[in-house]
Coordinates of C-alpha atoms in Angstrom, one line a residue:
Chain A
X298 CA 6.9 -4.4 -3.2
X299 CA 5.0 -2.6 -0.6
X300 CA 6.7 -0.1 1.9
X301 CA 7.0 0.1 5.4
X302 CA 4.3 2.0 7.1
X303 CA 5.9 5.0 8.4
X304 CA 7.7 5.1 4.7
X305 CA 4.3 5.1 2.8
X306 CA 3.3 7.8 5.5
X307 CA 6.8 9.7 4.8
X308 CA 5.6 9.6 0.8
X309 CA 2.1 10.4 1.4
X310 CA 2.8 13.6 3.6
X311 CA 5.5 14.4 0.7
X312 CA 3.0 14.7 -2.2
X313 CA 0.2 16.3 0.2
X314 CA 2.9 19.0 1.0
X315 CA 3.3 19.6 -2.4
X316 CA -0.5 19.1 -3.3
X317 CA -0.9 22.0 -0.8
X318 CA 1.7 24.5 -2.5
X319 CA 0.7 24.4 -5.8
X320 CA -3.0 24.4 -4.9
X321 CA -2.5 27.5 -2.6
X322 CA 0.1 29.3 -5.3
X323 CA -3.1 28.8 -7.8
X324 CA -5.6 29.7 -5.1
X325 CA -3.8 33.4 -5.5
X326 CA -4.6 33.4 -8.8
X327 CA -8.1 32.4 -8.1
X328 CA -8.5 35.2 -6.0
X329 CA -6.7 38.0 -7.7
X330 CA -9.3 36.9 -11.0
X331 CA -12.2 36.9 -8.5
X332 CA -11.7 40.5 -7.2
X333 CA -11.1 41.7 -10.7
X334 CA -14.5 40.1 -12.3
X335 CA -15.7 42.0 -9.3
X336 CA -14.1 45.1 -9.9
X337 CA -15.2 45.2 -13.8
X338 CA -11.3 44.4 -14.2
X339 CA -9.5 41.7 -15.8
X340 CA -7.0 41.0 -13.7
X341 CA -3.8 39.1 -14.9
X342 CA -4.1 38.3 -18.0
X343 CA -0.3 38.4 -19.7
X344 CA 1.9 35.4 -18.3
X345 CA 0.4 32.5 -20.4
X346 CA -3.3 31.9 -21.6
X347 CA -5.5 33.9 -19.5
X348 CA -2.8 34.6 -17.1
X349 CA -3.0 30.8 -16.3
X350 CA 1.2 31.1 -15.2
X351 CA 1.3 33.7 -13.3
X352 CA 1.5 32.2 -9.8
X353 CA 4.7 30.4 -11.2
X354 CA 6.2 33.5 -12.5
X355 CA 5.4 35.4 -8.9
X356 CA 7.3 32.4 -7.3
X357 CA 10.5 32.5 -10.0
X358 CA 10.0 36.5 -9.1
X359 CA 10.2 35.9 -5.3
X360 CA 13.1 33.1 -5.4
X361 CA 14.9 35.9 -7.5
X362 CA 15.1 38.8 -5.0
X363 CA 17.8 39.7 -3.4
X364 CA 16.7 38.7 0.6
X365 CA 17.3 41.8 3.1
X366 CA 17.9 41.5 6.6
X367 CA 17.4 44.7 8.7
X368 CA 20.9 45.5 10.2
X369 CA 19.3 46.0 14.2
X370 CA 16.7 43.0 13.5
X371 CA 17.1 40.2 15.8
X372 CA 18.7 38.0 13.3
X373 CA 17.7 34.3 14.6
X374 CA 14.1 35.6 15.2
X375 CA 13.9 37.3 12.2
X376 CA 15.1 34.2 10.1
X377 CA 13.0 31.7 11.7
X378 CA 9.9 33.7 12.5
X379 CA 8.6 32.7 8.7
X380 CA 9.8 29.3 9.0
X381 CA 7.1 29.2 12.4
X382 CA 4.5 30.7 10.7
X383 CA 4.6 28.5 8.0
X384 CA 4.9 24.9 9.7
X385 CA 1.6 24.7 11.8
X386 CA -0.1 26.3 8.6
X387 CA 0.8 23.5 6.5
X388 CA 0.6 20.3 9.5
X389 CA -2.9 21.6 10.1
X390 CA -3.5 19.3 6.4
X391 CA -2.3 16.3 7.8
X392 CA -5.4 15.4 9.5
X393 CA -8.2 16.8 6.9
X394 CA -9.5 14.0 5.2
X395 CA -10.1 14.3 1.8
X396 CA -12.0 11.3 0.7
X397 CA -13.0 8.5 2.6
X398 CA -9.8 7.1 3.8
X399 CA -7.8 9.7 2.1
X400 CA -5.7 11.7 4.4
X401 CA -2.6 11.1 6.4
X402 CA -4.0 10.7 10.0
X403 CA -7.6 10.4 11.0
X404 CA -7.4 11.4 14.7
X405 CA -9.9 10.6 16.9
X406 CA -9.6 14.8 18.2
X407 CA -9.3 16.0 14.3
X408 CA -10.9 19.4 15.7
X409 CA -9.0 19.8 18.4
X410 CA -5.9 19.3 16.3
X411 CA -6.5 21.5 13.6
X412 CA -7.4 24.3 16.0
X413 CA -5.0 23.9 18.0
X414 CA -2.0 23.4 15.7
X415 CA -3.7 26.4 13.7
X416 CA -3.6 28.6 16.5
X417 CA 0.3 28.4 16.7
X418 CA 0.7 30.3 13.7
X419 CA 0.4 33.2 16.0
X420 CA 4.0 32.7 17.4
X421 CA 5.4 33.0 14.3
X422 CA 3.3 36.2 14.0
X423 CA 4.8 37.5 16.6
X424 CA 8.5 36.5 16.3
X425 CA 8.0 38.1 12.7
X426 CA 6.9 41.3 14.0
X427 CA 9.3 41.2 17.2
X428 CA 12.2 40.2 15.4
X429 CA 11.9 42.7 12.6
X430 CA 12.5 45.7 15.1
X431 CA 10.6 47.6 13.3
X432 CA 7.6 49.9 14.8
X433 CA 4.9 48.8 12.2
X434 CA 6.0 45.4 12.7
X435 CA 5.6 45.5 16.3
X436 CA 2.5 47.3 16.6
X437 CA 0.9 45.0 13.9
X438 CA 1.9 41.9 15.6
X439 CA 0.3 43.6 18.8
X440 CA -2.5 43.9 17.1
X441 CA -2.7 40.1 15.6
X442 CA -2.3 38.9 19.1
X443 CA -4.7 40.8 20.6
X444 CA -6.9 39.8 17.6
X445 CA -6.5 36.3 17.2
X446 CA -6.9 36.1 21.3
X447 CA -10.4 37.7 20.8
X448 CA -11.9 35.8 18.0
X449 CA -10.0 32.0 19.0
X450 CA -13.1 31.7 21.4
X451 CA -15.9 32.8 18.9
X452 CA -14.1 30.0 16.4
X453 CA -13.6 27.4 18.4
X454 CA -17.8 27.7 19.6
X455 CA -18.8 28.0 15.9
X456 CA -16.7 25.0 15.4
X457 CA -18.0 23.0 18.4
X458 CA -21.5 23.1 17.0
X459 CA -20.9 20.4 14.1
X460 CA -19.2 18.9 16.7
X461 CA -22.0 18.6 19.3
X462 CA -24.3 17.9 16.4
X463 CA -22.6 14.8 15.1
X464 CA -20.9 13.4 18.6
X465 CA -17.5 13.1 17.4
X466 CA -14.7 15.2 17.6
X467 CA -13.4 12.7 14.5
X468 CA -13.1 14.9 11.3
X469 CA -14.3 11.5 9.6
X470 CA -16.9 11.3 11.7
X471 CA -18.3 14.1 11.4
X472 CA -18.7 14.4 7.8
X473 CA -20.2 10.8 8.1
X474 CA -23.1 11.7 10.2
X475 CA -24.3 14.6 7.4
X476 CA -25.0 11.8 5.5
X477 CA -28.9 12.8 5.5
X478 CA -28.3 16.6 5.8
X479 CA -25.5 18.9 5.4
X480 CA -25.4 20.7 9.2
X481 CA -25.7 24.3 7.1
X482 CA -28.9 23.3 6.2
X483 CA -29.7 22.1 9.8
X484 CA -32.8 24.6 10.9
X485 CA -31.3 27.8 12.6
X486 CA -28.5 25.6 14.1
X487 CA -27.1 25.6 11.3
X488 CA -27.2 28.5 10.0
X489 CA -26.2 30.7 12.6
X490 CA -23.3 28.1 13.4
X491 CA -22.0 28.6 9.6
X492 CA -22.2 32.6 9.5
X493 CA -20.8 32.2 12.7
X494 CA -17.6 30.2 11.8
X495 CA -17.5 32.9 8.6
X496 CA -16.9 35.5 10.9
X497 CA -14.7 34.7 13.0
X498 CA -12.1 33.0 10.0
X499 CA -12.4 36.4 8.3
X500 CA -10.9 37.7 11.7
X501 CA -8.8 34.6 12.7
X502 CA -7.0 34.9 9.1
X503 CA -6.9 38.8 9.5
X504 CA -8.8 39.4 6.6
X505 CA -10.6 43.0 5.3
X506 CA -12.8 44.1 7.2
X507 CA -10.4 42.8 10.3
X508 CA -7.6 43.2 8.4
X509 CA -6.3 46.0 10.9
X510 CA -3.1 44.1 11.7
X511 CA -1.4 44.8 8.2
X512 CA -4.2 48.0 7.1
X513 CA -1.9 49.4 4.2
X514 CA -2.7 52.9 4.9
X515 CA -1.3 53.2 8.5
X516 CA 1.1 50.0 9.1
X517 CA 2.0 49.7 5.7
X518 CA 2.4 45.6 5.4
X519 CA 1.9 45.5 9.0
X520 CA 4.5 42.3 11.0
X521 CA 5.9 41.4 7.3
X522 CA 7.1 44.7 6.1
X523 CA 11.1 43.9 6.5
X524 CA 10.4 40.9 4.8
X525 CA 11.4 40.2 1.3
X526 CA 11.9 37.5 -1.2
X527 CA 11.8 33.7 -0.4
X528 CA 11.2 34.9 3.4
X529 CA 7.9 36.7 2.1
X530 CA 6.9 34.4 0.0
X531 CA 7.2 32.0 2.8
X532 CA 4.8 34.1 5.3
X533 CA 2.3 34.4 2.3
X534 CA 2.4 30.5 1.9
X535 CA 1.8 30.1 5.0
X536 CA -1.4 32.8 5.1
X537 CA -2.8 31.4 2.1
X538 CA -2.3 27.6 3.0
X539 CA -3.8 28.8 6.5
X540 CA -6.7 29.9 5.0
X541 CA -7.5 27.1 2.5
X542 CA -7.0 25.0 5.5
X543 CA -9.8 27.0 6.9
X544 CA -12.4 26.9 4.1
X545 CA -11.5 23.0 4.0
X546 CA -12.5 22.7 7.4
X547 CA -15.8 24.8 7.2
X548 CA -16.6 22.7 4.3
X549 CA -16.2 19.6 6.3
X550 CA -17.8 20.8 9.1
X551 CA -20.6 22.2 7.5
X552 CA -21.3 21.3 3.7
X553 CA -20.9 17.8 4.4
X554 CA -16.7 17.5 3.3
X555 CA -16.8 14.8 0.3
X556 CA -20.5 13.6 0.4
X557 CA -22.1 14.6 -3.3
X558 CA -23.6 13.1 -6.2
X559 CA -21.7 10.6 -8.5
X560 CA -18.8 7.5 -7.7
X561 CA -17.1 8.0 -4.4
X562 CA -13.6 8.6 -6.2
X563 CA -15.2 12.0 -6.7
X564 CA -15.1 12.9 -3.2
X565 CA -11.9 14.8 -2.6
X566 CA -13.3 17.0 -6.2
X567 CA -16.4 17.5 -4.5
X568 CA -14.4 18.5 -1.0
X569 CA -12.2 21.1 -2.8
X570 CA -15.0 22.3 -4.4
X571 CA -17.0 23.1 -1.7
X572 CA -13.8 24.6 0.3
X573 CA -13.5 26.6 -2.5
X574 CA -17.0 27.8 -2.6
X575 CA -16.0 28.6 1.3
X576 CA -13.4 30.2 0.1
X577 CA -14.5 32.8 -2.7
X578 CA -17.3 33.8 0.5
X579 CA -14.3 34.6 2.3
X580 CA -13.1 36.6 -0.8
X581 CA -16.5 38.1 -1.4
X582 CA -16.5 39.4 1.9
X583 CA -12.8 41.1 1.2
X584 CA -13.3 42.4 -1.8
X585 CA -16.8 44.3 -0.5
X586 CA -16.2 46.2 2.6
X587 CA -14.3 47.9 4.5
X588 CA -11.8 48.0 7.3
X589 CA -13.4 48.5 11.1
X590 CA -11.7 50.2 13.6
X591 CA -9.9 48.5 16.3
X592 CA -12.0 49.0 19.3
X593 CA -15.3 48.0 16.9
X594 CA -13.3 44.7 16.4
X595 CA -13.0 44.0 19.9
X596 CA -16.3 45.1 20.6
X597 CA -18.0 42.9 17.9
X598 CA -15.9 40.1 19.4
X599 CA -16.7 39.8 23.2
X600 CA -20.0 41.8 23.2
X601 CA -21.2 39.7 20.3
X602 CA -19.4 36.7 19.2
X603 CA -18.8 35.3 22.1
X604 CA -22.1 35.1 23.9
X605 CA -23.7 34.3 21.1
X606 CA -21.5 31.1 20.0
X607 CA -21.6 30.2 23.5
X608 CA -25.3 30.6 23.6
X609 CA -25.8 28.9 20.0
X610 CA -23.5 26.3 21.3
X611 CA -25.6 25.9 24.7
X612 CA -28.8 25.6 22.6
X613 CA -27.7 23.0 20.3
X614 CA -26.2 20.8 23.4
X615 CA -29.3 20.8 24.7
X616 CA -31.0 20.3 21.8
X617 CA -29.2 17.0 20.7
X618 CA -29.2 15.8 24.5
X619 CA -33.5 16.7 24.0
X620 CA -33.5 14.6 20.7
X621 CA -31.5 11.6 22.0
X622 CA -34.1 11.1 25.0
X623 CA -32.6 13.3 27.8
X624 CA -29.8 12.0 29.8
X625 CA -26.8 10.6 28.2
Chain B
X286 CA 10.0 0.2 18.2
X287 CA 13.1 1.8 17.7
X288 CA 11.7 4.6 15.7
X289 CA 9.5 5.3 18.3
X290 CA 12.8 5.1 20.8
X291 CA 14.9 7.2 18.8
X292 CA 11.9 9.8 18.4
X293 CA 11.2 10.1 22.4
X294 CA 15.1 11.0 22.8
X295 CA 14.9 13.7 19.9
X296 CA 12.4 15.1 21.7
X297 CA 13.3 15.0 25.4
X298 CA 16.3 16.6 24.2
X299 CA 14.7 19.4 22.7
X300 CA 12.2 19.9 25.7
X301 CA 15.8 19.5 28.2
X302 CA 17.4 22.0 26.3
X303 CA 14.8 24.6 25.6
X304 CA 13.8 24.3 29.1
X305 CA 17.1 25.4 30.4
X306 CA 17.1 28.0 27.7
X307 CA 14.1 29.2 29.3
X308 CA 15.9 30.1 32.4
X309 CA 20.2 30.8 31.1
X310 CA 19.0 33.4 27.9
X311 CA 19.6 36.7 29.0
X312 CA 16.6 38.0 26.8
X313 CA 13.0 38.0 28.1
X314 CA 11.8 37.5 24.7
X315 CA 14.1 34.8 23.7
X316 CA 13.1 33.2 27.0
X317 CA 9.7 33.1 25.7
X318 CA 10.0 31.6 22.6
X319 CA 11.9 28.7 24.7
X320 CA 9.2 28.2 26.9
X321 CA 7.0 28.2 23.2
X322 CA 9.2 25.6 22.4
X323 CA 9.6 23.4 25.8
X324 CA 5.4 23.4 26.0
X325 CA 5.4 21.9 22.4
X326 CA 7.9 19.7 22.8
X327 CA 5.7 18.3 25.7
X328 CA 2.7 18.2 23.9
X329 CA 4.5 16.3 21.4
X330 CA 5.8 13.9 24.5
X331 CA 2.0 13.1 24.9
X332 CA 1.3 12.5 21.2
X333 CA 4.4 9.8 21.4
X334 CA 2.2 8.1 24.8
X335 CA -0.7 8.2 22.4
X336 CA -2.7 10.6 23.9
X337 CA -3.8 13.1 21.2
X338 CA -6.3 14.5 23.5
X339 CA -3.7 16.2 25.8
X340 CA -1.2 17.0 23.1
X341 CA -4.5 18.8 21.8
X342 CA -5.0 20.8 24.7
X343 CA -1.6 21.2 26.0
X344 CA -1.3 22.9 22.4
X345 CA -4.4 25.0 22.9
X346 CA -4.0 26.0 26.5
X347 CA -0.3 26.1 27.6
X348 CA 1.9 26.5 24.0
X349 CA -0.9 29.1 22.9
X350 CA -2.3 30.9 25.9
X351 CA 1.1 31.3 28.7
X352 CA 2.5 32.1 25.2
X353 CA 0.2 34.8 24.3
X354 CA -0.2 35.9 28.0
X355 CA 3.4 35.9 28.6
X356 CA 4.1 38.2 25.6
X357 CA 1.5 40.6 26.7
X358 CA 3.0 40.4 30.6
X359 CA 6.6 42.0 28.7
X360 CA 4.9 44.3 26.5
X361 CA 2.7 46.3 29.3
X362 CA 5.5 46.0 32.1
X363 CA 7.9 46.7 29.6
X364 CA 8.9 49.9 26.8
X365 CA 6.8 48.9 23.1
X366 CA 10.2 49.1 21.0
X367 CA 13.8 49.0 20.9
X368 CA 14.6 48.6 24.6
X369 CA 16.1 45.4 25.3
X370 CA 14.2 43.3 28.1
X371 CA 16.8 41.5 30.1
X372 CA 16.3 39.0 32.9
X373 CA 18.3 38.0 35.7
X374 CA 18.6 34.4 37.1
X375 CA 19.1 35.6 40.9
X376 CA 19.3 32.2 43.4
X377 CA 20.1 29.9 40.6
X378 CA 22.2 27.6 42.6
X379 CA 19.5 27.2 45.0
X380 CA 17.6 26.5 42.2
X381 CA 19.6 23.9 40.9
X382 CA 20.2 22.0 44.6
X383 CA 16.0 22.2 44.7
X384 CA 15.6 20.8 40.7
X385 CA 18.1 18.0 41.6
X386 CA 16.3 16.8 44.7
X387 CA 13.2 16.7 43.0
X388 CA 15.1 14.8 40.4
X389 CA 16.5 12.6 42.8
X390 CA 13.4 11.8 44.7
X391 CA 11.6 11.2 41.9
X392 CA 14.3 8.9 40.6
X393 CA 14.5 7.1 43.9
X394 CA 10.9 6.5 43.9
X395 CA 11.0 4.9 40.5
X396 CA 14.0 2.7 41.1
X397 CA 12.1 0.8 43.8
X398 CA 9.1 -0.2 41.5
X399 CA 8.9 -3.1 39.2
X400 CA 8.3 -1.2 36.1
X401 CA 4.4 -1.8 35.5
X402 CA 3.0 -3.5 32.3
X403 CA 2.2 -1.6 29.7
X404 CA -1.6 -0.9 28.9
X405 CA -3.1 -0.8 25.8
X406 CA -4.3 2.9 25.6
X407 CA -8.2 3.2 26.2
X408 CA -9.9 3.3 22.2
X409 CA -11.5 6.6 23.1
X410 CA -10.2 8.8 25.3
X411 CA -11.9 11.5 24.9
X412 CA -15.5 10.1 25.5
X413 CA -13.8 8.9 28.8
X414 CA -12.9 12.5 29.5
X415 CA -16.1 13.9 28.9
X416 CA -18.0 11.4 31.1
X417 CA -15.7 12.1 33.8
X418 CA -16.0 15.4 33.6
X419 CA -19.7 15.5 33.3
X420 CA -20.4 12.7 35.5
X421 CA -18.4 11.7 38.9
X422 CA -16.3 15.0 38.3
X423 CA -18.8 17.2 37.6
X424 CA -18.8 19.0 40.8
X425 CA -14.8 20.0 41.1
X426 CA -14.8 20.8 37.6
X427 CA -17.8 23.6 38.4
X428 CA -15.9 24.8 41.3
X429 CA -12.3 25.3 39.0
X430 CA -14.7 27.2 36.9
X431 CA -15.7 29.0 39.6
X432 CA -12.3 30.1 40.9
X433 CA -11.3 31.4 37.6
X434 CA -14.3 33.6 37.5
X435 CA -13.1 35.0 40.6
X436 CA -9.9 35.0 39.5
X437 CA -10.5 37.3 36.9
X438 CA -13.2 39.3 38.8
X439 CA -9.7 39.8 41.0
X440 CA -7.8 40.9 38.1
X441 CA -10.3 43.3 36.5
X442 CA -10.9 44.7 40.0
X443 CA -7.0 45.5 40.6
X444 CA -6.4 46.6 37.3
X445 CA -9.0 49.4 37.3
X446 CA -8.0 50.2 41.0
X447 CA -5.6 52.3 39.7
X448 CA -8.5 54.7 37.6

């Protein structure tokens, strides 16, 4: 018996929802043990062997609390403001494929998608921060705009490089035409296009050193701080997913997505692998230095990101419309 | 088919009713999260034509940036915290007799066409797009570029006037 179409689609986004929670509820772990090697700690260790169930008990934990709502928040915003940040974090999956053929919708504009249903995340931001009535909140969720409106540009550039490279705005596509070479190992192009792209996802996903928006010390959890329980753990789902969406994204575009040694079932293995390599850079970075000053971050952003992505980007146009004979 | 039907009427729903939310909530802020919500719902009218392209960039440009921008117009006009923004819908009955006869006009102009067949949408669109824009189109799509630079030349100039 074989399904209808938009059924098998309806089961297939089911199990890659799911795929996607428990992968990021484990990626926490991964992290948290990845700071700790680095910090000569062992990090959580109790729940289970080698602290393997600790995720699950954080999420039990979570579900458990008792879920306050500030008496002058704006209720409906409050209340849906995690649902918004969570729902572009997770649709941005539907069009990464995994292996070839593997994914729930190819698009012909696979970049475009993912950065532009990524972006929205930032309404929910907001709505979180607005909603909460709080002053930490609010200036927090300022500060994210203002961020993410900054460092959008310097992404989408770093991103339009593998795109210019391979001629296809087709996530497919462009994994396809690494086939030879993996565009991080294109001469300089690639290179400066990768550290590029690091950049500005460490700032995009507001992480240390641009983590200014929820800096402990002065905003204390920054737009999320008058949320708790299942409402937090949804905002943190939706950060986390955000960013493995990310590091799945720089592994496609750059490390070549599935392409690796052995049978082509092992694609998606290699694919997370690599995002997770991406990933624990990401973490690297986090775990080693420390948090810039506002005006620094906005410096470093329009002074230097941006003409330099746009630059890098110019350079590589004309580089591929050199190779190809001049003259599309 | 009727999937498809049933999925345009969801939607034009949502974008009718956020739009008018837009304009009847008493709260600026609440008024912004409509239009949020009207400019996706529209970008999700163009991924129901099968144009991914625009739903792309009406995502990018319109549900992100008049998003981003209009929160930014409230918060510098407007008190940081606690004050409640309100807005007042002055003229809306002239509003309304000006939205119904564009409605009707645009209605009447339909009703006297056969409705035309439906094409096959192109296989890639955006390869179109980029040829147009670099090729035959090259020349107004330089000069749009040109009058936002200015436009934002104007802006910086007025907003340090004040200095």
């Amino acid at each position: 018996m074989t399904l209808p179409p938009i059924a098998q689609t309806a089961v297939a986004a089911f199990v890659l929802l799911n795929v996607v929670i428990g992968l990021v509820t484990y990626v926490t772990l991964l992290e948290r043990k990845f700071a700790a090697r680095m910090q000569s700690r062992i990090g959580p260790y109790y729940v289970g062997p080698h602290g393997l169930l600790q995720p699950i008990a954080d999420a039990l934990k979570l579900m458990m609390k008792e879920d306050v709502v500030p008496s002058s928040a704006d209720r409906w915003v409050y209340n849906l403001a995690p649902i918004a940040f969570l729902v572009p974090c997770v649709l941005i999956f539907a069009t990464l494929p995994f292996a070839p053929g593997l994914g729930l919708a190819d698009l012909n504009i696979g970049v475009l998608f993912f950065l532009a249903v990524s972006s929205l995340e930032i309404v929910g931001l907001f709505m979180g921060g607005w909603g909460s009535n709080n002053k930490y909140a609010m200036l927090s969720a300022m500060r994210g705009v203002n961020q993410i409106i900054s460092y959008d540009l310097p992404f989408v550039f770093a991103a339009l490089v593998p795109v210019v490279l391979a001629g296809s705005l087709q996530l497919s596509a462009i994994v396809t035409a690494q086939q030879g070479l993996w565009f991080a190992a294109y001469p300089v192009i690639g290179q400066l296009g990768f550290i590029a792209y690091l950049v500005a996802t460490l700032a995009a996903e507001n992480r240390v050193p641009f983590d200014i928006l929820e800096a402990e010390s002065e905003l204390v959890a920054g737009f999320r701080v008058e949320y708790s329980g299942m409402k937090f753990a949804l905002i943190q789902l939706g950060e986390y997913a955000h960013i493995i969406a990310t590091s799945y994204l720089g592994a496609l575009l750059f490390l070549g997505g599935w392409l690796g040694p052995g049978p082509a079932w092992l694609g998606a293995g290699w694919f997370t692998l690599k995002a997770m390599l991406v990933f624990l850079l990401l973490t690297w970075v986090r775990w080693s230095f420390v948090r810039i000053r506002v005006d620094q971050i906005l410096a470093i952003s329009w002074k230097l990101m941006l003409p330099a992505t746009v630059l890098l980007l110019l350079v590589t146009a004309f580089w591929v419309a050199w190779r190809s004979g001049g003259g599309a | 088919m009727t999937l498809a039907v049933a999925a345009f009427w969801a939607v034009a729903a949502v974008l009718l009713a956020s739009s008018l939310a837009v304009i009847l909530t008493p709260n600026l802020f609440h008024s912004v999260l409509f239009l949020a919500l009207a400019l996706a719902a529209t970008a999700c009218v163009f991924l129901m034509l099968e144009s991914p392209l625009l739903f792309g960039v009406q995502l990018l440009l319109y549900g992100l940036g008049a998003v981003v921008f209009a929160v930014f117009a409230i918060m510098l006009t407007e008190r940081l915290v606690g004050q409640r923004i309100t807005q007042a819908s002055r003229w809306i009955v002239n509003g309304l007799i000006v939205g119904a006869g564009v409605a009707a006009a645009v209605l009447g102009f339909l009703a006297g066409r056969p409705a035309p067949p439906a094409a096959a949408p192109p296989a890639d669109a955006v390869a179109g797009v980029a040829r147009a824009l670099t090729g035959p189109f090259a020349l107004p799509f330089e000069l749009l570029a040109v009058l936002l630079v200015a436009a934002l030349l104007g802006a910086v100039y007025f907003a340090r006037a004040e200095e």
